[in-house]
Short mmCIF file of C-alpha atoms in Angstrom, two decimals:
data_model
loop_
_atom_site.label_atom_id
_atom_site.label_comp_id
_atom_site.label_asym_id
_atom_site.label_seq_id
_atom_site.Cartn_x
_atom_site.Cartn_y
_atom_site.Cartn_z
CA UNK A 1 107.65 106.97 91.03
CA UNK A 2 111.26 108.19 91.19
CA UNK A 3 113.84 110.02 93.18
CA UNK A 4 117.20 111.44 92.59
CA UNK A 5 119.39 113.86 94.52
CA UNK A 6 122.61 115.64 94.41
CA UNK A 7 124.69 115.42 97.60
CA UNK A 8 126.47 118.41 99.07
CA UNK A 9 125.24 120.91 96.26
CA UNK A 10 121.66 119.85 97.10
CA UNK A 11 122.06 120.31 100.87
CA UNK A 12 123.88 123.53 100.15
CA UNK A 13 121.28 124.86 97.79
CA UNK A 14 118.41 123.90 100.11
CA UNK A 15 120.19 125.91 102.89
CA UNK A 16 120.70 128.67 100.71
CA UNK A 17 117.00 128.80 99.67
CA UNK A 18 115.71 128.78 103.07
CA UNK A 19 117.66 132.27 103.82
CA UNK A 20 116.43 133.72 100.50
CA UNK A 21 113.50 136.25 100.79
CA UNK A 22 110.28 134.83 98.77
CA UNK A 23 110.84 137.45 96.03
CA UNK A 24 112.11 134.98 92.99
CA UNK A 25 110.21 135.99 89.60
CA UNK A 26 108.94 132.94 87.45
CA UNK A 27 111.92 133.60 85.44
CA UNK A 28 114.30 133.11 88.16
CA UNK A 29 112.75 129.83 89.28
CA UNK A 30 114.22 126.50 88.51
CA UNK A 31 111.59 124.05 87.02
CA UNK A 32 111.30 120.54 87.99
CA UNK A 33 108.89 118.54 85.95
CA UNK A 34 107.55 115.07 87.08
CA UNK A 35 105.34 112.60 85.86
CA UNK A 36 103.59 110.37 88.38
CA UNK A 37 101.76 107.03 88.10
CA UNK A 38 98.32 107.18 89.68
CA UNK A 39 98.01 104.41 92.21
CA UNK A 40 94.45 105.12 93.58
CA UNK A 41 91.61 107.47 94.61
CA UNK A 42 93.82 109.67 96.65
CA UNK A 43 97.07 109.74 94.60
CA UNK A 44 96.20 113.09 92.71
CA UNK A 45 95.03 114.95 95.60
CA UNK A 46 98.11 113.85 97.63
CA UNK A 47 100.55 115.03 94.64
CA UNK A 48 98.50 118.49 94.62
CA UNK A 49 98.87 119.04 98.12
CA UNK A 50 102.73 118.17 97.89
CA UNK A 51 103.23 120.55 95.14
CA UNK A 52 101.71 123.45 97.07
CA UNK A 53 103.78 122.66 100.14
CA UNK A 54 106.86 121.97 98.22
CA UNK A 55 106.72 125.30 96.15
CA UNK A 56 105.83 127.14 99.38
CA UNK A 57 108.94 125.78 101.12
CA UNK A 58 111.26 126.20 98.05
CA UNK A 59 110.81 129.56 96.53
CA UNK A 60 113.24 129.34 93.90
CA UNK A 61 111.92 126.08 92.60
CA UNK A 62 108.85 125.58 90.46
CA UNK A 63 107.62 121.91 90.72
CA UNK A 64 105.06 120.56 88.34
CA UNK A 65 103.62 117.08 88.81
CA UNK A 66 101.44 115.51 86.32
CA UNK A 67 99.64 112.45 87.54
CA UNK A 68 98.88 109.89 84.76
CA UNK A 69 96.89 106.49 84.78
CA UNK A 70 98.80 103.36 84.63
CA UNK A 71 96.99 102.46 81.31
CA UNK A 72 98.15 105.79 79.63
CA UNK A 73 101.49 106.32 81.36
CA UNK A 74 103.70 104.39 78.84
CA UNK A 75 102.27 105.84 76.00
CA UNK A 76 102.37 109.24 77.36
CA UNK A 77 105.86 109.05 78.39
CA UNK A 78 107.10 107.50 75.21
CA UNK A 79 105.44 110.23 73.26
CA UNK A 80 107.13 112.96 75.33
CA UNK A 81 110.47 111.36 74.75
CA UNK A 82 109.86 110.95 71.03
CA UNK A 83 109.13 114.64 70.83
CA UNK A 84 112.35 115.73 72.99
CA UNK A 85 110.05 116.59 75.95
CA UNK A 86 111.23 113.82 78.56
CA UNK A 87 110.34 114.79 82.04
CA UNK A 88 113.06 115.50 84.55
CA UNK A 89 111.71 112.75 86.98
CA UNK A 90 109.55 109.78 85.92
CA UNK A 91 107.58 107.53 88.43
CA UNK A 92 106.99 104.11 86.68
CA UNK A 93 107.97 100.60 87.09
CA UNK A 94 110.11 100.04 84.02
CA UNK A 95 113.54 101.59 83.64
CA UNK A 96 115.96 99.47 81.50
CA UNK A 97 114.79 100.26 78.15
CA UNK A 98 115.25 103.97 78.88
CA UNK A 99 118.82 103.27 80.59
CA UNK A 100 119.83 101.15 77.59
CA UNK A 101 118.97 104.25 75.23
CA UNK A 102 121.30 106.12 77.35
CA UNK A 103 118.23 108.47 78.38
CA UNK A 104 118.91 108.50 82.26
CA UNK A 105 121.32 109.79 84.80
CA UNK A 106 122.85 107.33 87.31
CA UNK A 107 120.42 107.87 90.35
CA UNK A 108 123.18 108.79 92.66
CA UNK A 109 124.04 111.71 90.58
CA UNK A 110 120.96 113.34 91.81
CA UNK A 111 120.20 111.55 95.06
CA UNK A 112 121.77 112.61 98.32
CA UNK A 113 123.73 110.27 100.32
CA UNK A 114 121.47 110.54 103.19
CA UNK A 115 118.36 109.63 101.14
CA UNK A 116 120.20 106.98 99.44
CA UNK A 117 121.34 105.29 102.35
CA UNK A 118 117.63 104.85 103.63
CA UNK A 119 116.72 102.23 100.74
CA UNK A 120 116.75 98.56 101.21
CA UNK A 121 119.75 97.25 99.46
CA UNK A 122 117.39 94.42 97.72
CA UNK A 123 115.40 97.11 96.12
CA UNK A 124 118.15 98.98 94.93
CA UNK A 125 119.50 95.94 93.37
CA UNK A 126 116.62 95.52 91.13
CA UNK A 127 117.62 98.78 89.30
CA UNK A 128 121.30 97.90 88.95
CA UNK A 129 122.80 97.38 85.39
CA UNK A 130 126.64 96.76 84.99
CA UNK A 131 127.45 98.05 88.71
CA UNK A 132 125.42 101.08 88.37
CA UNK A 133 121.85 101.87 90.00
CA UNK A 134 119.65 103.77 87.72
CA UNK A 135 116.62 104.22 89.56
CA UNK A 136 115.54 104.32 93.09
CA UNK A 137 112.49 102.47 94.52
CA UNK A 138 109.68 104.58 95.58
CA UNK A 139 107.13 102.12 97.00
CA UNK A 140 106.52 98.20 96.93
CA UNK A 141 103.64 95.70 97.04
CA UNK A 142 103.22 92.16 97.64
CA UNK A 143 100.51 89.89 96.38
CA UNK A 144 98.37 87.40 97.96
CA UNK A 145 95.01 85.77 97.44
CA UNK A 146 91.97 87.40 99.11
CA UNK A 147 88.86 85.56 99.53
CA UNK A 148 85.31 86.42 100.75
CA UNK A 149 84.76 84.16 103.72
CA UNK A 150 80.83 84.49 103.69
CA UNK A 151 80.75 83.36 100.12
CA UNK A 152 83.20 80.46 100.53
CA UNK A 153 81.21 79.44 103.69
CA UNK A 154 77.82 79.55 101.82
CA UNK A 155 79.22 77.52 98.90
CA UNK A 156 80.78 75.16 101.39
CA UNK A 157 84.41 75.71 100.03
CA UNK A 158 87.56 75.47 101.72
CA UNK A 159 90.30 78.02 101.09
CA UNK A 160 92.05 76.55 97.82
CA UNK A 161 95.87 76.12 97.96
CA UNK A 162 96.46 74.13 94.77
CA UNK A 163 95.30 74.63 91.08
CA UNK A 164 93.06 71.60 91.32
CA UNK A 165 91.30 72.85 94.62
CA UNK A 166 91.04 76.37 93.04
CA UNK A 167 89.21 74.98 90.23
CA UNK A 168 86.95 72.68 92.31
CA UNK A 169 86.30 75.68 94.46
CA UNK A 170 85.26 77.87 91.47
CA UNK A 171 82.75 75.25 90.25
CA UNK A 172 81.15 75.04 93.78
CA UNK A 173 80.84 78.59 93.90
CA UNK A 174 79.40 78.99 90.58
CA UNK A 175 76.91 76.11 91.45
CA UNK A 176 75.90 78.23 94.60
CA UNK A 177 75.24 81.32 92.89
CA UNK A 178 75.55 81.76 89.10
CA UNK A 179 75.71 85.51 89.40
CA UNK A 180 78.92 85.32 91.39
CA UNK A 181 82.39 85.56 89.73
CA UNK A 182 84.36 83.02 91.65
CA UNK A 183 87.78 83.92 90.59
CA UNK A 184 89.36 87.48 89.25
CA UNK A 185 91.80 87.67 86.46
CA UNK A 186 93.10 90.88 85.13
CA UNK A 187 95.07 90.35 81.61
CA UNK A 188 94.71 94.02 80.74
CA UNK A 189 97.79 96.54 79.94
CA UNK A 190 97.54 97.60 83.55
CA UNK A 191 98.38 94.20 85.22
CA UNK A 192 98.70 91.35 82.63
CA UNK A 193 102.37 90.88 83.16
CA UNK A 194 101.31 90.31 86.82
CA UNK A 195 98.86 87.46 85.67
CA UNK A 196 101.84 86.06 83.79
CA UNK A 197 103.90 85.97 86.86
CA UNK A 198 101.22 84.60 89.19
CA UNK A 199 100.45 81.41 86.99
CA UNK A 200 103.89 80.72 85.63
CA UNK A 201 105.92 81.44 89.03
CA UNK A 202 103.47 78.94 90.76
CA UNK A 203 103.96 76.11 88.04
CA UNK A 204 107.74 76.07 88.17
CA UNK A 205 108.12 78.53 85.44
CA UNK A 206 108.61 82.17 84.73
CA UNK A 207 110.26 84.98 82.53
CA UNK A 208 113.90 83.74 83.01
CA UNK A 209 115.97 80.79 84.08
CA UNK A 210 118.52 80.74 86.75
CA UNK A 211 121.22 82.44 84.32
CA UNK A 212 118.85 85.15 83.29
CA UNK A 213 117.97 83.79 80.10
CA UNK A 214 114.29 84.28 78.57
CA UNK A 215 112.21 81.27 78.86
CA UNK A 216 108.94 82.57 77.92
CA UNK A 217 107.72 79.41 75.89
CA UNK A 218 108.65 76.89 78.53
CA UNK A 219 106.52 73.78 79.12
CA UNK A 220 105.77 75.17 82.59
CA UNK A 221 104.49 78.64 81.07
CA UNK A 222 102.29 77.15 78.38
CA UNK A 223 100.74 75.02 80.86
CA UNK A 224 100.25 77.80 83.28
CA UNK A 225 98.68 80.32 80.85
CA UNK A 226 96.27 77.62 79.31
CA UNK A 227 95.12 76.87 82.91
CA UNK A 228 94.28 80.52 83.45
CA UNK A 229 92.61 80.74 80.03
CA UNK A 230 90.63 77.51 80.94
CA UNK A 231 89.29 79.20 83.92
CA UNK A 232 87.97 81.94 81.94
CA UNK A 233 86.61 79.71 79.15
CA UNK A 234 84.83 77.60 81.73
CA UNK A 235 82.87 80.80 82.99
CA UNK A 236 84.67 80.77 86.62
CA UNK A 237 85.96 84.46 86.19
CA UNK A 238 85.01 87.90 85.19
CA UNK A 239 83.78 88.01 81.81
CA UNK A 240 86.21 90.39 80.18
CA UNK A 241 89.78 89.84 81.72
CA UNK A 242 91.30 91.75 78.72
CA UNK A 243 89.46 94.97 79.84
CA UNK A 244 88.58 94.38 83.54
CA UNK A 245 91.53 96.25 85.58
CA UNK A 246 92.77 95.45 89.01
CA UNK A 247 90.75 98.39 90.10
CA UNK A 248 87.54 96.94 88.50
CA UNK A 249 88.14 93.72 90.19
CA UNK A 250 88.79 95.31 93.44
CA UNK A 251 85.54 97.09 93.22
CA UNK A 252 83.75 93.78 92.33
CA UNK A 253 85.41 92.15 95.24
CA UNK A 254 84.27 95.11 97.37
CA UNK A 255 80.89 94.87 96.28
CA UNK A 256 80.85 91.21 96.96
CA UNK A 257 80.67 90.10 93.21
CA UNK A 258 84.24 88.41 93.03
CA UNK A 259 84.72 85.44 95.46
CA UNK A 260 88.47 85.15 95.15
CA UNK A 261 91.41 87.32 93.49
CA UNK A 262 94.93 88.01 93.72
CA UNK A 263 95.82 91.51 94.83
CA UNK A 264 98.21 93.68 96.58
CA UNK A 265 98.31 94.38 100.29
CA UNK A 266 96.68 97.70 99.47
CA UNK A 267 93.30 96.22 98.72
CA UNK A 268 91.81 96.50 102.07
CA UNK A 269 92.65 100.26 102.08
CA UNK A 270 91.21 100.67 98.67
CA UNK A 271 87.92 98.89 99.53
CA UNK A 272 87.39 100.96 102.77
CA UNK A 273 88.16 104.20 100.77
CA UNK A 274 85.58 103.08 98.32
CA UNK A 275 82.90 102.76 101.16
CA UNK A 276 82.67 99.09 101.03
CA UNK A 277 83.16 96.38 103.85
CA UNK A 278 84.07 92.77 103.23
CA UNK A 279 84.48 90.00 105.51
CA UNK A 280 87.71 88.78 103.89
CA UNK A 281 90.30 86.32 104.44
CA UNK A 282 94.30 86.32 103.27
CA UNK A 283 96.13 83.43 102.04
CA UNK A 284 98.83 82.20 99.71
CA UNK A 285 98.59 82.09 96.09
CA UNK A 286 97.39 78.83 94.79
CA UNK A 287 100.18 76.80 93.36
CA UNK A 288 100.75 73.74 91.17
CA UNK A 289 103.97 72.77 92.36
CA UNK A 290 103.35 72.52 96.33
CA UNK A 291 105.09 75.75 97.02
CA UNK A 292 103.45 79.12 96.80
CA UNK A 293 105.41 82.01 95.26
CA UNK A 294 104.59 85.42 96.10
CA UNK A 295 104.77 88.26 93.71
CA UNK A 296 106.81 91.52 94.75
CA UNK A 297 106.40 94.64 92.65
CA UNK A 298 108.51 97.69 92.99
CA UNK A 299 107.85 101.08 91.29
CA UNK A 300 110.85 103.72 90.82
CA UNK A 301 111.82 107.02 90.41
CA UNK A 302 114.34 107.80 87.44
CA UNK A 303 115.97 111.00 86.18
CA UNK A 304 116.28 111.80 82.53
CA UNK A 305 119.47 113.28 81.33
CA UNK A 306 118.39 116.46 80.17
CA UNK A 307 121.57 118.34 80.19
CA UNK A 308 121.27 119.86 83.38
CA UNK A 309 123.08 122.60 85.07
CA UNK A 310 124.57 122.04 88.73
CA UNK A 311 121.53 124.48 89.79
CA UNK A 312 118.92 122.18 88.06
CA UNK A 313 120.46 119.04 89.58
CA UNK A 314 120.41 120.54 92.96
CA UNK A 315 116.66 121.35 92.61
CA UNK A 316 116.13 117.62 91.75
CA UNK A 317 117.96 116.77 94.70
CA UNK A 318 115.85 119.06 96.92
CA UNK A 319 112.65 117.36 95.53
CA UNK A 320 113.88 113.94 96.41
CA UNK A 321 114.85 115.01 99.92
CA UNK A 322 111.88 116.45 100.59
CA UNK A 323 109.64 113.56 99.21
CA UNK A 324 111.71 110.86 101.33
CA UNK A 325 111.43 113.06 104.55
CA UNK A 326 110.54 110.13 107.11
CA UNK A 327 107.21 111.55 108.04
CA UNK A 328 105.98 112.67 104.66
CA UNK A 329 107.06 109.44 102.82
CA UNK A 330 105.46 107.26 105.50
CA UNK A 331 102.30 109.15 105.03
CA UNK A 332 102.61 108.58 101.59
CA UNK A 333 102.97 104.82 101.58
CA UNK A 334 100.32 104.44 104.30
CA UNK A 335 97.81 106.52 102.27
CA UNK A 336 97.31 103.70 99.77
CA UNK A 337 98.24 100.85 101.75
CA UNK A 338 101.67 100.11 99.97
CA UNK A 339 104.88 98.84 101.58
CA UNK A 340 107.84 101.29 102.09
CA UNK A 341 111.02 101.16 100.10
CA UNK A 342 113.05 102.80 102.94
CA UNK A 343 114.23 101.08 105.99
CA UNK A 344 113.08 104.10 108.17
CA UNK A 345 109.59 103.80 106.62
CA UNK A 346 109.45 100.15 107.11
CA UNK A 347 110.51 100.45 110.90
CA UNK A 348 107.78 102.95 111.37
CA UNK A 349 104.98 101.33 109.65
CA UNK A 350 105.73 97.85 111.20
CA UNK A 351 106.03 99.44 114.58
CA UNK A 352 102.63 101.13 114.10
CA UNK A 353 100.64 98.18 112.33
CA UNK A 354 101.14 94.30 113.13
CA UNK A 355 99.60 93.46 109.80
CA UNK A 356 101.89 95.63 108.07
CA UNK A 357 104.80 94.15 109.71
CA UNK A 358 103.82 90.62 108.26
CA UNK A 359 103.62 92.16 104.73
CA UNK A 360 107.09 93.55 104.98
CA UNK A 361 108.23 90.17 106.00
CA UNK A 362 106.53 88.72 102.89
CA UNK A 363 108.98 90.82 100.63
CA UNK A 364 111.93 89.01 101.65
CA UNK A 365 110.36 85.83 99.76
CA UNK A 366 108.94 87.47 96.88
CA UNK A 367 110.08 87.06 93.30
CA UNK A 368 110.30 90.31 91.34
CA UNK A 369 110.00 91.10 87.56
CA UNK A 370 113.18 91.10 85.56
CA UNK A 371 112.99 94.78 85.10
CA UNK A 372 116.77 95.28 84.85
CA UNK A 373 116.97 93.49 81.50
CA UNK A 374 116.60 95.90 78.63
CA UNK A 375 114.01 93.68 76.94
CA UNK A 376 111.77 93.85 79.94
CA UNK A 377 109.18 96.77 78.71
CA UNK A 378 108.92 94.41 75.35
CA UNK A 379 108.19 91.21 77.09
CA UNK A 380 105.78 93.07 79.58
CA UNK A 381 103.81 93.84 76.82
CA UNK A 382 104.46 90.71 74.92
CA UNK A 383 103.05 88.49 77.56
CA UNK A 384 100.11 90.73 77.67
CA UNK A 385 99.34 90.20 74.09
CA UNK A 386 99.61 86.52 74.46
CA UNK A 387 97.39 86.45 76.94
CA UNK A 388 94.79 88.52 75.32
CA UNK A 389 95.37 86.66 72.09
CA UNK A 390 94.74 83.52 73.93
CA UNK A 391 91.43 84.85 75.14
CA UNK A 392 90.38 85.28 71.72
CA UNK A 393 91.28 81.63 70.92
CA UNK A 394 94.83 81.65 69.82
CA UNK A 395 97.07 78.74 70.67
CA UNK A 396 99.28 79.41 73.76
CA UNK A 397 102.02 77.30 72.40
CA UNK A 398 102.41 79.08 69.26
CA UNK A 399 101.92 82.66 70.78
CA UNK A 400 104.42 81.99 73.43
CA UNK A 401 106.90 80.42 70.74
CA UNK A 402 106.43 83.64 68.46
CA UNK A 403 107.36 85.93 71.48
CA UNK A 404 110.33 83.94 72.66
CA UNK A 405 111.70 84.10 69.07
CA UNK A 406 110.87 87.83 68.97
CA UNK A 407 112.80 88.56 72.23
CA UNK A 408 115.70 86.22 72.28
CA UNK A 409 116.07 85.68 68.64
#
């Protein structure tokens, strides 16, 4: 998601609109076009209601929101840009490649000070390049290991904390019931970069070193991805990690077919919405270093530089102020079980839900993708390609060597 707002002009325009009779013709309206990512079963309906309410409250603005699945959104957006049809506002995870191509406005050009000040500073820092913040967070999630208590108990398995324990647990679960998938892996275009993070971070590796240099073919990374591929080849995972998305895995977990998986804090909401009930537990992601690393994921709103008039910028600002209204924003985040990107939202959800308070604390210890680096979009697709080629029998070391050479030169 994304957001942007114009300070005083946005507030002034909002006040002026509230006093204007609802007689504006379609030709008089200012269009605001948004592309938003689909997070779950309720996303499209929520945005449809939002559009209706927003347009009723702002008769001089015509808001259009197109909800696109994560599997398709990158292709859709890049095609629109290539055709000179960039949206005004984009809700997605990546931003640095658009910024590097001079396609974006600094976010504070289109976000009011009131709304901007609500954001967690650490989240804003994830979208900063050379001292300028180019996108604003819409929501976040943290990841942990979920496990089916009934399956683990029946198989005589303790909750694994190390890679050796995880492999042993998978073996015992498979021996208990061969129809079950002991471990879930998503190496699709939806979450393949997350799989890379889970395994490499928990083996002392990762995308970059402490100085921000790409280290994609490090010894730790090769070992980590090979470990994950070996789990697949041993029959301990879902059979088609290149095509089974996180939602497929979450459905399998909800149906009692997957015993353990790494998933966001929104998983219980997703399962309940799907009509399933699981006796589950939550634990740290198994590690090969003795210290578990959780993965934090933050998505964004960004504003394309479409040569706006002051009136058009003010309309975008109005959109973001409306979206980040405390009550409305809290409803949005809570609906799909995500974590808030605003301090006010975090306070409200933590007060209402003790479990949510624990997850918000987890965010402080999360690692995040290096999304501020211009090469991130290529790296993201690159590690997914590595995983998928490794699933087909490719050599992990050679694949990562090639990717490192392509990205770092």
